[in-house]
Short mmCIF file of C-alpha atoms in Angstrom, two decimals:
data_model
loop_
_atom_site.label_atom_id
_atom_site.label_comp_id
_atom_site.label_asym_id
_atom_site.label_seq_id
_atom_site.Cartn_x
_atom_site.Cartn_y
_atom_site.Cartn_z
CA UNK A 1 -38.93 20.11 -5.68
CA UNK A 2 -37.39 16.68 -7.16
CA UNK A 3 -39.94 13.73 -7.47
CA UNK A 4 -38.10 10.64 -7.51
CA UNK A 5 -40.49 7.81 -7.37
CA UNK A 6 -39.01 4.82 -5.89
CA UNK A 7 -35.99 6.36 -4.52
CA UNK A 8 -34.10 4.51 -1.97
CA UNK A 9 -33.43 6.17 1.03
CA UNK A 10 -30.40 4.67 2.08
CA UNK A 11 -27.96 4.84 4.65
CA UNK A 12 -27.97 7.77 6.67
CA UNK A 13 -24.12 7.89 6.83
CA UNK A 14 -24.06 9.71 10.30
CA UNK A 15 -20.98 7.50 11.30
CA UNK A 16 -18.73 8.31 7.70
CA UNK A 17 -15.43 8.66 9.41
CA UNK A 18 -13.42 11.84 8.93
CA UNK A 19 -10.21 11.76 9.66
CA UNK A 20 -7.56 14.69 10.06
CA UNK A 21 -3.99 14.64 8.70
CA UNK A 22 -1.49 16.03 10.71
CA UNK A 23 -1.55 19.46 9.27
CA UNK A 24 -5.25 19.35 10.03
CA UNK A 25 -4.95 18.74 13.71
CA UNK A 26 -2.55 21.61 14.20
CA UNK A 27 -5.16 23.86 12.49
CA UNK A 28 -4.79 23.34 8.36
CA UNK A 29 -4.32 20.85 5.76
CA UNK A 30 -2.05 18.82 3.41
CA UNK A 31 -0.27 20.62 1.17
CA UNK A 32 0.17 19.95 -1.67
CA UNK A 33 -3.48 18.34 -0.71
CA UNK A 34 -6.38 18.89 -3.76
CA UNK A 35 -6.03 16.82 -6.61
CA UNK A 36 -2.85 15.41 -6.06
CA UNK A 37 -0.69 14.95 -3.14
CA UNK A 38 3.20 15.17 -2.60
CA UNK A 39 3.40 11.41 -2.95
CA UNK A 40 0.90 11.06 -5.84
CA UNK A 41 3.29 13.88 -7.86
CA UNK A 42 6.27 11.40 -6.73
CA UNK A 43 4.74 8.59 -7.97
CA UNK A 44 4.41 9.56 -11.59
CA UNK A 45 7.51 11.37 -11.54
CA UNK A 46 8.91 7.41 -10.75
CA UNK A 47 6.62 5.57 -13.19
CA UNK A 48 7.53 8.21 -16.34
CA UNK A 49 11.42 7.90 -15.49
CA UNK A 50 10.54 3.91 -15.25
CA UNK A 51 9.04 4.20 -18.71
CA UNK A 52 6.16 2.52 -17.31
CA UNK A 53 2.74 2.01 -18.80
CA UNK A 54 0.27 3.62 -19.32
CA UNK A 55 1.66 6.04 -17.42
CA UNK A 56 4.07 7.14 -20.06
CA UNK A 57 1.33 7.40 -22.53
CA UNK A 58 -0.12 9.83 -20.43
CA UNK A 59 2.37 12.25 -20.48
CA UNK A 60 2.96 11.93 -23.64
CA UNK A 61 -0.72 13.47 -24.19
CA UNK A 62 0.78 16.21 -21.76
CA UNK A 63 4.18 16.73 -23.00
CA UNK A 64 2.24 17.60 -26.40
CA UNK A 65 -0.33 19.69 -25.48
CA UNK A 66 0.36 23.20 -26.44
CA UNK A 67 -0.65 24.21 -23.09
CA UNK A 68 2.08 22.31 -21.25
CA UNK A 69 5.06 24.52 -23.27
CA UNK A 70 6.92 26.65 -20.95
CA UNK A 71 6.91 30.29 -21.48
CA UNK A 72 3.20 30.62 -21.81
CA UNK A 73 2.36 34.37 -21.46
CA UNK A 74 -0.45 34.93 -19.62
CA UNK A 75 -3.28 37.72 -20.32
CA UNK A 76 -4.98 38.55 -17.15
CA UNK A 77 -8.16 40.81 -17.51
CA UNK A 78 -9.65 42.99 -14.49
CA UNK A 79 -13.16 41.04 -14.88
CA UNK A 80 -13.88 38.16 -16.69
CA UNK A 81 -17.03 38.05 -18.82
CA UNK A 82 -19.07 34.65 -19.23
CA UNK A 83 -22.54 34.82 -20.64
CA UNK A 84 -23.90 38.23 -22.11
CA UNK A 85 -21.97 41.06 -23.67
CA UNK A 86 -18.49 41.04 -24.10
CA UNK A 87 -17.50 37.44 -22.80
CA UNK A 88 -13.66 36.57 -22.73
CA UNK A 89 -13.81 34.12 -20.14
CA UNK A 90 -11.75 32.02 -22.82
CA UNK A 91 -8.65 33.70 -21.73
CA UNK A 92 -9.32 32.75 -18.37
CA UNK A 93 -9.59 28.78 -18.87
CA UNK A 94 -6.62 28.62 -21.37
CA UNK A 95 -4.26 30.72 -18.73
CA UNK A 96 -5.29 28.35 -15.99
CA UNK A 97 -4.89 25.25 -18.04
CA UNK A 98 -1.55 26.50 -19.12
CA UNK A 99 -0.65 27.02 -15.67
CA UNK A 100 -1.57 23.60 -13.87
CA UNK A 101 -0.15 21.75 -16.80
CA UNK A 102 2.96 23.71 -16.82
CA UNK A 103 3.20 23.16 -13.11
CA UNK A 104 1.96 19.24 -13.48
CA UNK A 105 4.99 18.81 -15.94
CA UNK A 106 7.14 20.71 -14.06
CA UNK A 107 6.89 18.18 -10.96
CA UNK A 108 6.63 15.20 -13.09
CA UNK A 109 10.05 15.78 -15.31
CA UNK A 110 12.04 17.96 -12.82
CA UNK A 111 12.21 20.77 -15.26
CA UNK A 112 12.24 24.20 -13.15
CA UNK A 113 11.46 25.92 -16.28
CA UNK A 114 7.52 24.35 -16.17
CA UNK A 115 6.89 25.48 -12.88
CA UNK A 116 8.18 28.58 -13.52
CA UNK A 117 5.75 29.58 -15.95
CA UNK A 118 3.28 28.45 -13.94
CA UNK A 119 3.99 30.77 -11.10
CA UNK A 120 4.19 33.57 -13.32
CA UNK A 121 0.47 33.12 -15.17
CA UNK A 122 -0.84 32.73 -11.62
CA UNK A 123 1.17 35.95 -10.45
CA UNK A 124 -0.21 37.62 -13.33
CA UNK A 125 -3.79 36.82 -12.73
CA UNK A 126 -3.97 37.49 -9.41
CA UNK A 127 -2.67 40.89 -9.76
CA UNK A 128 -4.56 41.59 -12.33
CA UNK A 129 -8.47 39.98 -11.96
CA UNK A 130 -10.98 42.11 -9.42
CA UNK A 131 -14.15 40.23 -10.47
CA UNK A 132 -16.01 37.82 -12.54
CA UNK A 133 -19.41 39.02 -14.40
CA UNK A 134 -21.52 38.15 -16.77
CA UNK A 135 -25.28 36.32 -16.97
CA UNK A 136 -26.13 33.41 -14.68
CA UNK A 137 -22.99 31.67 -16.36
CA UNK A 138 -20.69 33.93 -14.07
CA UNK A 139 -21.21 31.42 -11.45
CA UNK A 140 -20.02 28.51 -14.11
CA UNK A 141 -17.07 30.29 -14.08
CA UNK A 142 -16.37 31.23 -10.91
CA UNK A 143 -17.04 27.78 -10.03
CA UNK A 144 -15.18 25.76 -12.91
CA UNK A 145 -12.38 28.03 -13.07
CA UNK A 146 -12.10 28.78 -9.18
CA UNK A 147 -11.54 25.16 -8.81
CA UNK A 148 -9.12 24.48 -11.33
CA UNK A 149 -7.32 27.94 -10.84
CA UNK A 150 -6.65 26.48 -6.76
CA UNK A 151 -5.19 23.29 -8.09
CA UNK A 152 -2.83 24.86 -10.26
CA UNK A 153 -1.71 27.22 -7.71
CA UNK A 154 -1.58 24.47 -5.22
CA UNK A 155 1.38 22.73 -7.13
CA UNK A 156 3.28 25.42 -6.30
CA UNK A 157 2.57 26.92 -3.40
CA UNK A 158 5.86 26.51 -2.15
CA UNK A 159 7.49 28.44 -4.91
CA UNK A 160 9.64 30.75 -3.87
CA UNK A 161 8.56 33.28 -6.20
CA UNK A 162 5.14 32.33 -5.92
CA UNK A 163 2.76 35.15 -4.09
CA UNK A 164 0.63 32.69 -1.90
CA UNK A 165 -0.91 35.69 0.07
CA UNK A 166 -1.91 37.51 -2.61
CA UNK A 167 -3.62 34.57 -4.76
CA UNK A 168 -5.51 33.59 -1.35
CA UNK A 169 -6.83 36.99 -1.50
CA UNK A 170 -8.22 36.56 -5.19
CA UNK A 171 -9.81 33.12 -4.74
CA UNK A 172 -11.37 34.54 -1.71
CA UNK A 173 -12.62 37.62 -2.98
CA UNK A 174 -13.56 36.77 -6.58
CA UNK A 175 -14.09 33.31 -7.36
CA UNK A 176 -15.73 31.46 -3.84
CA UNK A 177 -17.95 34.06 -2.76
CA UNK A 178 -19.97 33.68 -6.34
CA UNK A 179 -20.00 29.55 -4.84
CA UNK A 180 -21.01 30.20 -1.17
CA UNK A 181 -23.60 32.76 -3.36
CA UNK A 182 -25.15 30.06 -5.61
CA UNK A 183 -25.41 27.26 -2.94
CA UNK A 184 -27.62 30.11 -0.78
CA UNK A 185 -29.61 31.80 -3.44
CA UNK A 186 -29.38 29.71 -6.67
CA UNK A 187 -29.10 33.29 -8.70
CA UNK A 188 -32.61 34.24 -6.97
CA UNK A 189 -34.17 30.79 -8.76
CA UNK A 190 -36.05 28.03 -7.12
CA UNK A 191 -33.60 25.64 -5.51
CA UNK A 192 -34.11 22.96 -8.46
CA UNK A 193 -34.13 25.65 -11.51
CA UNK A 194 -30.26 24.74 -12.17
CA UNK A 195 -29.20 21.15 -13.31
CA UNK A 196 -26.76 19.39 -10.83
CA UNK A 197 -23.79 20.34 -12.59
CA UNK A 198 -24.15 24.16 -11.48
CA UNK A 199 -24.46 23.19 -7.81
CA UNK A 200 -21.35 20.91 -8.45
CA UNK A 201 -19.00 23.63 -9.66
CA UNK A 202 -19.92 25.72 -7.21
CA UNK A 203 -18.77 23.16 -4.97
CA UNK A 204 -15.65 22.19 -5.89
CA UNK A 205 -14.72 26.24 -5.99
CA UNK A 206 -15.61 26.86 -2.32
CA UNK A 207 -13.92 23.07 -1.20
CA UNK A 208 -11.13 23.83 -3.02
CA UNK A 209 -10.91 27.61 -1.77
CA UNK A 210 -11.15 25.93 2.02
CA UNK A 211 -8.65 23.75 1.63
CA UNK A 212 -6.08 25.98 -0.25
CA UNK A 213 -6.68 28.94 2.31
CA UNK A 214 -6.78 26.43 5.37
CA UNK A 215 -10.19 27.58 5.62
CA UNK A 216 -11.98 24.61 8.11
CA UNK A 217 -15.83 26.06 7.98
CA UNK A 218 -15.36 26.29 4.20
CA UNK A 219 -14.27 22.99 3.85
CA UNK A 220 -16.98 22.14 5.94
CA UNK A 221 -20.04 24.12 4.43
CA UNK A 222 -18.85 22.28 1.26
CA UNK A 223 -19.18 18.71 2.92
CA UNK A 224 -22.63 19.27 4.31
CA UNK A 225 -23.63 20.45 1.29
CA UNK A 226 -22.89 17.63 -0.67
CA UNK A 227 -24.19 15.34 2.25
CA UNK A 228 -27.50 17.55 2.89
CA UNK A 229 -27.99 20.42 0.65
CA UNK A 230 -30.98 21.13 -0.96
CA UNK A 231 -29.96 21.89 -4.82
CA UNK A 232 -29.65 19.31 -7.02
CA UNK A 233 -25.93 18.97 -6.55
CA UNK A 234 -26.51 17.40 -3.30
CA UNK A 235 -25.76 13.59 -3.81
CA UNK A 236 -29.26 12.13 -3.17
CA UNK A 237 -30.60 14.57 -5.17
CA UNK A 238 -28.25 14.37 -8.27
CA UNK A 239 -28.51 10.80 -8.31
CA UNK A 240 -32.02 10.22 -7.04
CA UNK A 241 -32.94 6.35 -7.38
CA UNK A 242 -30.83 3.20 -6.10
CA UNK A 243 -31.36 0.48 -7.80
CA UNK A 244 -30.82 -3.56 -6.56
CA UNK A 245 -28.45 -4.46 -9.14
CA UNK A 246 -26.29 -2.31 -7.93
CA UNK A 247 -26.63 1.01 -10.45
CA UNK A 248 -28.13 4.52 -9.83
CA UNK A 249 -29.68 6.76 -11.88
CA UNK A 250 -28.10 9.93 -12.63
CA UNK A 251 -30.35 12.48 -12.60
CA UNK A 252 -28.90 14.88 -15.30
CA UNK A 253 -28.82 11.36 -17.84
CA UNK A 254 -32.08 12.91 -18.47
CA UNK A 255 -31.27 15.73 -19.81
CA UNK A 256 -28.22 15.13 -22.28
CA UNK A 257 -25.07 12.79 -22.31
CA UNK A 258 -22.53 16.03 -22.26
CA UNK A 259 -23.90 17.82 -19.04
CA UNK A 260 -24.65 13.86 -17.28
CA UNK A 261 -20.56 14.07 -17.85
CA UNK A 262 -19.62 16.47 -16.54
CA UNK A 263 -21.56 16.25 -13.22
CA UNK A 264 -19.86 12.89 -12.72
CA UNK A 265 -16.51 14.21 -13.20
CA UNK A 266 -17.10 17.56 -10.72
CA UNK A 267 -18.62 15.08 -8.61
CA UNK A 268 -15.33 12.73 -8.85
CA UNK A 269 -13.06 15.67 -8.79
CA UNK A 270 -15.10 16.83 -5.00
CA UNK A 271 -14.41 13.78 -3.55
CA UNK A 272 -10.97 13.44 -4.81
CA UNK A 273 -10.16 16.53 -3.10
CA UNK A 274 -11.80 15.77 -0.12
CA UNK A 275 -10.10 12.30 0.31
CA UNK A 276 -6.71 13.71 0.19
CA UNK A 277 -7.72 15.62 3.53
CA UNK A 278 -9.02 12.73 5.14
CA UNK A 279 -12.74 13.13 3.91
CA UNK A 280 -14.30 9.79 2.57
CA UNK A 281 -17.19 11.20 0.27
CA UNK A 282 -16.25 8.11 -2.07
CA UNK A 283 -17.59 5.85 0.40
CA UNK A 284 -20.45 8.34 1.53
CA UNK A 285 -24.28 6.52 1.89
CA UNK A 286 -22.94 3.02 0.92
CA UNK A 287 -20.96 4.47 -1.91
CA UNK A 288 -23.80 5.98 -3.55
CA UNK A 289 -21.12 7.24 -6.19
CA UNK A 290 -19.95 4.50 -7.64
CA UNK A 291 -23.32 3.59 -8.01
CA UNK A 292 -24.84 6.37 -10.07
CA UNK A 293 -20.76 6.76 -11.61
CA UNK A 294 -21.06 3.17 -13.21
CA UNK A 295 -24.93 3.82 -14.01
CA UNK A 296 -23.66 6.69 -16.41
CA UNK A 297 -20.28 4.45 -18.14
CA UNK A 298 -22.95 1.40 -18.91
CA UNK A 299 -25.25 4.34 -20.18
CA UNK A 300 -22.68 6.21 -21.95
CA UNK A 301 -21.24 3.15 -23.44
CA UNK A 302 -24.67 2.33 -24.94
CA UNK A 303 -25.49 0.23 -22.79
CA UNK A 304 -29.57 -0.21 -21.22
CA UNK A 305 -30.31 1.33 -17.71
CA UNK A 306 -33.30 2.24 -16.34
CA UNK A 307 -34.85 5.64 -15.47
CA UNK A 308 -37.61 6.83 -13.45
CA UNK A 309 -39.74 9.86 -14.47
CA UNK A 310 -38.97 12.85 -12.19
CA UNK A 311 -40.39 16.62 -12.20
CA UNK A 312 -38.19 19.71 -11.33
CA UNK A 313 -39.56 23.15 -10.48
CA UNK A 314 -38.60 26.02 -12.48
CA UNK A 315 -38.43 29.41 -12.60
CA UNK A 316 -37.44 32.15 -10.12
CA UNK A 317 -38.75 33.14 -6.65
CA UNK A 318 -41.80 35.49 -6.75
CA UNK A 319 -41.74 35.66 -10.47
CA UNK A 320 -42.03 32.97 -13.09
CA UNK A 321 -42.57 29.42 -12.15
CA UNK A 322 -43.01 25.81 -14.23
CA UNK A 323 -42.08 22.67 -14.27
CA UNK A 324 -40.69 19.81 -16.45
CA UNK A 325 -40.99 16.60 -16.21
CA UNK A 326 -38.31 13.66 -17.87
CA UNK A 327 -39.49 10.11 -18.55
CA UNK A 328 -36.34 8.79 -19.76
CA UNK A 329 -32.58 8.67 -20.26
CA UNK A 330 -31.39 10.98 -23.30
CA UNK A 331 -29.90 9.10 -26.04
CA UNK A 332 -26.17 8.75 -26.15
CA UNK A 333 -22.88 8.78 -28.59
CA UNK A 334 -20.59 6.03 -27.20
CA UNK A 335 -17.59 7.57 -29.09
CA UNK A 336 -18.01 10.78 -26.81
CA UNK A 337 -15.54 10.84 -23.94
CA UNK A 338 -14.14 13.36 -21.72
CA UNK A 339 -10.96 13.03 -19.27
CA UNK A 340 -13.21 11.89 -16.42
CA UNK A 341 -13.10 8.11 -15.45
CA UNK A 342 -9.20 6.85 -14.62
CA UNK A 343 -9.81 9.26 -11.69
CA UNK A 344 -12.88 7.49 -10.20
CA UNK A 345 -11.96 3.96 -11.56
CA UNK A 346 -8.79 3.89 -9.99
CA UNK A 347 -10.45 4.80 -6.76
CA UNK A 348 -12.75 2.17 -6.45
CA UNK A 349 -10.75 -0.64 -8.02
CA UNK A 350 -7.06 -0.03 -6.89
CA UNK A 351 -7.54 1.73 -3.56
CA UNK A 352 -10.71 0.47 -2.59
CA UNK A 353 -10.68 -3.35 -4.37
CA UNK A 354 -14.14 -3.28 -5.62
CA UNK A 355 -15.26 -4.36 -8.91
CA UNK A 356 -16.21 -1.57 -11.13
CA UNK A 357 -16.72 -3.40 -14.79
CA UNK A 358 -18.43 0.03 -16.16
CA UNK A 359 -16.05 2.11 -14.86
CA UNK A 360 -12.93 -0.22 -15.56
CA UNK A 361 -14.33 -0.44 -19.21
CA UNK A 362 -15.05 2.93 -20.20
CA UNK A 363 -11.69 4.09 -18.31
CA UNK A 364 -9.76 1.77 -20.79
CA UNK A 365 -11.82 2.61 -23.28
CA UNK A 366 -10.94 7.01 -22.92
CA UNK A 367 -7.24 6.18 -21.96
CA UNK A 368 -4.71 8.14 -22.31
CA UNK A 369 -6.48 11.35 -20.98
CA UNK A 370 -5.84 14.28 -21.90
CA UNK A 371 -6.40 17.74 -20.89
CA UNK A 372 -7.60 20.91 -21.46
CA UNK A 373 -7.32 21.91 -25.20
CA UNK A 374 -7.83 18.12 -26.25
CA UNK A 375 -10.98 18.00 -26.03
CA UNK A 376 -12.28 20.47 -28.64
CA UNK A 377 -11.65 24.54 -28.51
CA UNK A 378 -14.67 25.30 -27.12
CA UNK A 379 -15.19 25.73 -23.20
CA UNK A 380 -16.92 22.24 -22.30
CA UNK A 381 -13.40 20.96 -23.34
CA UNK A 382 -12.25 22.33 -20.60
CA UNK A 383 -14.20 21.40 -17.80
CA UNK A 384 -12.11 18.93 -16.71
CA UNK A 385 -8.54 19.07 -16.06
CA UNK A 386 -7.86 15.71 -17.37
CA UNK A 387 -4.67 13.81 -17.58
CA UNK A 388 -6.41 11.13 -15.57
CA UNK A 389 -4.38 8.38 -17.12
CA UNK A 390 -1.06 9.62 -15.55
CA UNK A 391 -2.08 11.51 -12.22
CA UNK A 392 -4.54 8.89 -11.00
CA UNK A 393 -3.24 5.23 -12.42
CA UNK A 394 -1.81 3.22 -8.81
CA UNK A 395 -1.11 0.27 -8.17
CA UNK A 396 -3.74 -1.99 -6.34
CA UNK A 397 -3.57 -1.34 -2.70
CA UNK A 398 -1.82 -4.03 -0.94
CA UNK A 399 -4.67 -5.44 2.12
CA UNK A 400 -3.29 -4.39 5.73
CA UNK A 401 -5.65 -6.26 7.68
CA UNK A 402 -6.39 -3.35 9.75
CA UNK A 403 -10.20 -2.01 8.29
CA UNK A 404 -12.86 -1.81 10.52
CA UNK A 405 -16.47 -1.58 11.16
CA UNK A 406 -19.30 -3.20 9.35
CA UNK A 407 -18.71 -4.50 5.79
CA UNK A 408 -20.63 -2.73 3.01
CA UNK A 409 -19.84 -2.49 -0.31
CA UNK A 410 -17.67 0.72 0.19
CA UNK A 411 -15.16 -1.24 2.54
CA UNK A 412 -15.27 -4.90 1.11
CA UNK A 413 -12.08 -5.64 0.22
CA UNK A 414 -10.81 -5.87 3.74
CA UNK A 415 -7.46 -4.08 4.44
CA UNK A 416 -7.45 -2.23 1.27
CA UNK A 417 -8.02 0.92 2.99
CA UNK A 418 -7.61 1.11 6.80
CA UNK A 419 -10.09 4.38 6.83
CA UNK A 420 -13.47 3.45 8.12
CA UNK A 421 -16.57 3.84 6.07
CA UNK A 422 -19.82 4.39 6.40
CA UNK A 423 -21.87 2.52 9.14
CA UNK A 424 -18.19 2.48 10.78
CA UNK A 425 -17.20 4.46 13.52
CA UNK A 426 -13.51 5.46 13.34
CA UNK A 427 -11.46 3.58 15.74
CA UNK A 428 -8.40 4.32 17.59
CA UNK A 429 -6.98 0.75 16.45
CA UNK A 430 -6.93 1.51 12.72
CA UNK A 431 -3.49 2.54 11.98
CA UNK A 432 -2.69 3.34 8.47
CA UNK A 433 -0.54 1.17 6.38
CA UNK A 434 2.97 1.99 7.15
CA UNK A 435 3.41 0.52 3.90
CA UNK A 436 1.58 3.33 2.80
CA UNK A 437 5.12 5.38 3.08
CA UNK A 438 2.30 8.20 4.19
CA UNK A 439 0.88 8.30 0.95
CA UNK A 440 -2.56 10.06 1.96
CA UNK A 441 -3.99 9.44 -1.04
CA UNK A 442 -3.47 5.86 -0.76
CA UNK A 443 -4.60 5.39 2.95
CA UNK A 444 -7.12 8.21 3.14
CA UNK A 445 -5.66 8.46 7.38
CA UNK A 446 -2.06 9.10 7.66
CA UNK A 447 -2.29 7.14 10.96
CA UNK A 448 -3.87 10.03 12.88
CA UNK A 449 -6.73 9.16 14.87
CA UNK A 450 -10.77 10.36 13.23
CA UNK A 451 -13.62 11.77 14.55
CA UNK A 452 -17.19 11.34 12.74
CA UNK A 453 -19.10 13.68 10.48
CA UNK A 454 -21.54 14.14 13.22
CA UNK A 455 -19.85 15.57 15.64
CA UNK A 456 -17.14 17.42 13.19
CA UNK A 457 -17.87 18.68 9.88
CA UNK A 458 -21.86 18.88 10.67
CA UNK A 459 -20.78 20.57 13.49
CA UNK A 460 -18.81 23.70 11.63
CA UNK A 461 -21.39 23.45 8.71
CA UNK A 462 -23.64 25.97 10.57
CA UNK A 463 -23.04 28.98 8.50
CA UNK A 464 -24.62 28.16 4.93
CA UNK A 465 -27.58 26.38 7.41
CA UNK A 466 -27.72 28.90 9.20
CA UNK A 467 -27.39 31.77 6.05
CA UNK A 468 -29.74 29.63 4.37
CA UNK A 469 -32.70 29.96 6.73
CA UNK A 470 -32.59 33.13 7.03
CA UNK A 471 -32.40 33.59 2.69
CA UNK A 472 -35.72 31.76 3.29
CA UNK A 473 -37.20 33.41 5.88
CA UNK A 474 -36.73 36.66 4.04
CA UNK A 475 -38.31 35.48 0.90
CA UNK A 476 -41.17 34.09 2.69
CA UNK A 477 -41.63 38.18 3.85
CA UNK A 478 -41.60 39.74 0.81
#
């Protein structure tokens, strides 16, 4: 498995504070509730019509991308091909990119139009797709485009024209059961053959899948995977080694600067979507996060960070087996960007009030964001769906006086977040802002009481546990 010499243990993070919404204690979740919520889509609707900045720059990268036109035709395919013979999962990722831009637009200027389009590329896809194939990269794109294909739909789920049942059906049946796969079996490999970014989409599919199909043991097989799983997606192993300045070392900034990315921005995008259903992953093991997120922006800036030498197995189960071993951090081209950092900067520095200088500086430095199609025509372009600089600029949350628990660095600016974090139990006195106006994103609580991890999302996370010792008590029989 993963050496990681001088690895911190940290904190254990039993008492991270989970707290439902109202639509979770009555059995589901917030809707519109994955990468943006209903008052997140109001507030940039208000900032563009204010003409303020940068928000306005933002859209302007959106308004302009060729994507964002309405009357995009869609081309839905039966099965979608990525890796091997006869790959056309490029149809796929431009269709869905068309869609949640259409649909982002749509909310943002009030044009029916936008959303209309969107509804009708998601219509036509999920009457059309029965299964995605291909080499081991069939579970990059169930994963990366299962994700993104949920938020998109989840912008207008309350279409009228919109068939909700019918797209539940395809996410479930096509796109997260090649996640829940992966996250069991790792495509018949040794748990550490694949880099942390496969483990990551395959996250983000099934957490967005749960949370779009008010599925709770989804949601909460994804949570305890990112907590405890045993790939290299699994946030103590993808960033291994805590550092006492305050930085922690990615573990893909080994391999190259493109793939170390990426992982951060899947990694941002999971906890984004978990946050808007009351799910503090941000703050998770004394913001371990932030930590290895501002370790990559000083690294990715240019900047000097250190690395310990770690060794991954290789290879598959009962066949062909290795090992490699990386001493340092890859080298890096500061002028390479993708859409990834207003997301988690804004996070951390306007909800949360910590400081951030890595993140704040490569965020300014990559504003505006754009989306899919900016970013070059090939697929890692499109990896992110971007627009960062519009969705995810807020104001600085104003302090409420009402946080609790122990002070760490993931709750130190007191009152800017009434959730509690880790080392905090949640507590029935911890109202959220009603300054807030109910703005989820921006409270995290909605004013409904929590309940920890331990005793709720560990809880429910039985099945992959559970499907997982069995996967290796069959192995160990053959």
């Amino acid at each position: 498995m993963l050496k990681a010499a001088g690895a911190t243990a940290g904190a254990a993070g039993i008492g991270t504070a989970v707290l439902p919404t109202p639509a979770m204690a009555a059995g589901a979740y917030a809707h519109p509730g994955l990468l943006h919520t209903r008052a997140d889509l109001d507030r940039m609707a208000a900032k563009v019509k204010a003409g303020a900045s940068p928000h306005t720059a933002g859209f302007a990268r959106l308004t302009a991308n060729r994507h964002a036109q309405r009357g995009w035709t869609a081309n839905p395919q039966a099965t979608v091909v990525r890796g091997g013979s006869g790959q056309n999962y490029g149809i796929l990722y431009n269709d869905v990119h068309a869609a949640y831009q259409n649909a982002l637009r749509g909310h943002i200027s009030g044009d029916g139009a936008h959303l209309d389009t969107a509804v009708a590329i998601l219509n036509a896809w999920s009457a059309e797709l029965t299964g995605v194939g291909g080499n081991a990269d069939r579970f990059l794109a169930a994963g990366l485009y299962g994700y993104q294909i949920a938020n998109a739909a989840e912008l207008v789920r309350d279409h009228p024209d919109f068939e909700l049942d019918r797209f539940r059906e395809m996410l479930t049946g096509v796109f997260a059961p090649l996640g829940d796969d992966f996250l069991v079996r790792h495509n018949g490999a040794v748990v550490s053959n694949y880099w942390t970014n496969w483990d990551l989409a395959a996250m983000c599919c099934v957490l967005a899948t749960g949370i779009l199909c008010d599925d709770r043991a989804q949601v909460a097989r994804a949570v305890e995977y990112f907590k405890h799983g045993e790939g290299l997606g699994a946030i103590r192993n993808a960033i291994p080694v805590v550092h006492d300045d305050g930085l922690a070392e990615w573990l893909e900034a080994g391999r190259d600067q493109g793939h170390a990315l990426l992982g951060v921005g899947l990694m941002g995008t999971f906890c984004e979507m978990a946050w808007n259903q009351g799910i503090d992953l941000y703050g998770y093991d004394d913001s371990r996060f932030l930590k290895g997120a501002q370790y990559v922006a000083k690294w990715a800036m240019g900047g000097e960070v250190p690395f310990t030498a770690n060794t991954r197995r290789k290879g598959a189960i009962n066949g062909w087996s290795g090992s490699e071993t990386v001493t340092e951090a890859a080298p890096v081209d500061p002028a390479m960007t993708r859409p990834i950092w207003a997301m988690i900067a804004n996070h951390y520095t306007r909800r949360r009030g910590l400081p951030a200088s890595y993140l704040t500086r490569i965020a300014a430095k990559s504003a505006p964001e754009g989306g899919g199609g900016d970013y070059g025509p090939n697929s890692g372009g499109y990896d992110q769906l971007g627009f960062g600089t519009l969705a995810f600029t807020r104001d600085r949350a104003i302090a409420t006086g009402t946080g609790g628990g122990t002070a760490s660095p993931s709750a130190s600016a007191a009152g800017s977040d009434p959730r509690p974090q880790t080392g905090a139990s949640a507590s029935p006195a911890a109202p959220a802002s009603s300054a807030a106006g109910g703005d989820l994103a921006a409270t995290g609580s909605n004013g409904v009481l929590g309940w920890t991890a331990a005793t709720g999302i560990t809880a429910l996370a039985g099945g992959l546990l559970l499907l997982r010792r069995r996967d290796r008590g069959r192995r160990e029989s053959q």
